Amino acid sequence: MAVRAVRGAVQLERDEAGHMDEQVGALLTAVLERNGLTAEDLISIWFTATPDLHSDFPAAAARKLGIVDVPLICAQELDIEGAMPRVVRVLAHIESDRPRAEIAHVYLGAAAALRKDIAQ
């Protein structure tokens, strides 16, 4: 079994804890489903949020999905002028037999514009 990395992002409509839970939960669910994964396949997840998001930790959404025994960490994105606002990004380390080229990176909604080269 190989260690792989899966990327993803979602742009929030507003900085509200319930909305963040919903959107980050949808992102994580899509990452798992599109890659045929379960929580058992997760090694760790890094979350970043743009500096304009203050309502909650993105990792809280993972815990609410039942991802309770996987190491999670949150960090703040660089504050770059002109960057897309209200974005949560994930970098999940997984165990998978899929070749690297078959890993599905997930960019939901407007966040698809961030990585048109790999967004699916």
Tab-separated table of C-alpha atoms in Angstrom:
chain	number	residue	atom	x	y	z
A	1	MET	CA	0.000	0.000	0.000
A	2	ALA	CA	1.437	3.370	-1.024
A	3	VAL	CA	1.167	6.718	0.733
A	4	ARG	CA	-0.509	9.289	-1.504
A	5	ALA	CA	-1.633	12.888	-1.105
A	6	VAL	CA	-5.010	14.285	-2.123
A	7	ARG	CA	-5.664	18.007	-2.510
A	8	GLY	CA	-8.911	19.899	-2.395
A	9	ALA	CA	-10.528	23.247	-1.691
A	10	VAL	CA	-13.868	24.947	-1.289
A	11	GLN	CA	-14.839	28.604	-1.196
A	12	LEU	CA	-17.304	29.558	1.525
A	13	GLU	CA	-20.112	32.020	0.859
A	14	ARG	CA	-19.805	33.475	4.364
A	15	ASP	CA	-17.743	33.127	7.522
A	16	GLU	CA	-20.190	31.205	9.692
A	17	ALA	CA	-19.410	28.060	11.707
A	18	GLY	CA	-22.426	26.073	10.473
A	19	HIS	CA	-21.714	26.982	6.864
A	20	MET	CA	-18.055	26.024	7.274
A	21	ASP	CA	-19.053	22.651	8.744
A	22	GLU	CA	-21.404	22.018	5.825
A	23	GLN	CA	-18.967	23.032	3.086
A	24	VAL	CA	-15.845	21.403	4.547
A	25	GLY	CA	-17.909	18.285	5.268
A	26	ALA	CA	-19.013	18.209	1.620
A	27	LEU	CA	-15.401	18.625	0.490
A	28	LEU	CA	-14.125	15.787	2.683
A	29	THR	CA	-17.000	13.530	1.663
A	30	ALA	CA	-16.242	14.186	-2.015
A	31	VAL	CA	-12.517	13.484	-1.494
A	32	LEU	CA	-13.344	10.141	0.149
A	33	GLU	CA	-16.010	9.120	-2.362
A	34	ARG	CA	-14.114	10.097	-5.516
A	35	ASN	CA	-11.064	8.172	-4.357
A	36	GLY	CA	-12.885	5.118	-2.986
A	37	LEU	CA	-11.629	5.828	0.526
A	38	THR	CA	-12.881	5.354	4.062
A	39	ALA	CA	-11.676	7.036	7.243
A	40	GLU	CA	-9.465	3.981	7.807
A	41	ASP	CA	-7.421	4.962	4.721
A	42	LEU	CA	-6.590	8.411	6.103
A	43	ILE	CA	-3.156	9.019	7.621
A	44	SER	CA	-3.499	12.756	8.370
A	45	ILE	CA	-5.156	15.896	7.054
A	46	TRP	CA	-3.816	19.441	6.863
A	47	PHE	CA	-6.403	22.211	6.598
A	48	THR	CA	-5.650	25.804	5.695
A	49	ALA	CA	-8.044	28.719	5.734
A	50	THR	CA	-7.667	32.177	4.279
A	51	PRO	CA	-7.129	34.935	6.877
A	52	ASP	CA	-10.722	36.168	6.492
A	53	LEU	CA	-12.162	32.985	8.074
A	54	HIS	CA	-12.524	33.160	11.872
A	55	SER	CA	-15.748	31.356	12.788
A	56	ASP	CA	-14.409	27.838	13.429
A	57	PHE	CA	-11.617	25.365	12.826
A	58	PRO	CA	-12.068	23.519	9.505
A	59	ALA	CA	-10.949	20.327	11.259
A	60	ALA	CA	-14.098	20.470	13.400
A	61	ALA	CA	-16.091	19.435	10.318
A	62	ALA	CA	-13.962	16.292	9.971
A	63	ARG	CA	-14.647	15.329	13.572
A	64	LYS	CA	-18.386	15.797	12.976
A	65	LEU	CA	-18.115	13.377	10.022
A	66	GLY	CA	-16.712	10.745	12.381
A	67	ILE	CA	-13.055	11.196	11.467
A	68	VAL	CA	-11.985	11.024	15.096
A	69	ASP	CA	-8.724	9.064	15.266
A	70	VAL	CA	-6.852	10.751	12.394
A	71	PRO	CA	-4.336	13.507	13.142
A	72	LEU	CA	-5.672	16.863	11.901
A	73	ILE	CA	-4.094	20.301	11.901
A	74	CYS	CA	-5.275	23.748	10.842
A	75	ALA	CA	-3.145	26.636	9.606
A	76	GLN	CA	-3.684	30.012	8.010
A	77	GLU	CA	-3.006	30.576	4.312
A	78	LEU	CA	-0.659	33.348	3.268
A	79	ASP	CA	-2.406	36.708	3.012
A	80	ILE	CA	-1.725	37.395	-0.672
A	81	GLU	CA	-3.266	40.455	-2.297
A	82	GLY	CA	-5.877	39.447	-4.865
A	83	ALA	CA	-6.184	35.846	-3.617
A	84	MET	CA	-9.607	34.206	-3.619
A	85	PRO	CA	-11.354	34.992	-0.307
A	86	ARG	CA	-12.995	32.582	2.182
A	87	VAL	CA	-11.204	29.432	0.987
A	88	VAL	CA	-10.537	26.260	2.959
A	89	ARG	CA	-7.937	23.929	1.477
A	90	VAL	CA	-7.131	20.345	2.443
A	91	LEU	CA	-4.099	18.145	1.952
A	92	ALA	CA	-4.940	14.597	2.983
A	93	HIS	CA	-2.308	11.897	3.275
A	94	ILE	CA	-3.805	8.501	2.494
A	95	GLU	CA	-2.957	4.853	2.042
A	96	SER	CA	-4.027	3.707	-1.413
A	97	ASP	CA	-3.171	1.222	-4.130
A	98	ARG	CA	-4.222	3.772	-6.769
A	99	PRO	CA	-1.447	5.099	-8.965
A	100	ARG	CA	-0.660	8.760	-8.328
A	101	ALA	CA	-2.155	9.699	-11.714
A	102	GLU	CA	-5.521	8.237	-10.664
A	103	ILE	CA	-5.886	10.243	-7.457
A	104	ALA	CA	-8.918	12.551	-7.745
A	105	HIS	CA	-8.223	16.037	-6.376
A	106	VAL	CA	-11.443	17.832	-5.475
A	107	TYR	CA	-12.083	21.546	-5.925
A	108	LEU	CA	-15.725	22.422	-5.281
A	109	GLY	CA	-17.669	25.366	-6.650
A	110	ALA	CA	-15.715	28.536	-7.322
A	111	ALA	CA	-12.570	26.940	-5.852
A	112	ALA	CA	-12.248	24.915	-9.093
A	113	ALA	CA	-10.677	28.070	-10.559
A	114	LEU	CA	-7.726	27.653	-8.192
A	115	ARG	CA	-6.388	24.553	-9.925
A	116	LYS	CA	-7.956	24.144	-13.323
A	117	ASP	CA	-5.116	21.766	-14.160
A	118	ILE	CA	-6.187	19.148	-11.581
A	119	ALA	CA	-9.732	20.055	-10.507
A	120	GLN	CA	-12.211	17.302	-11.301
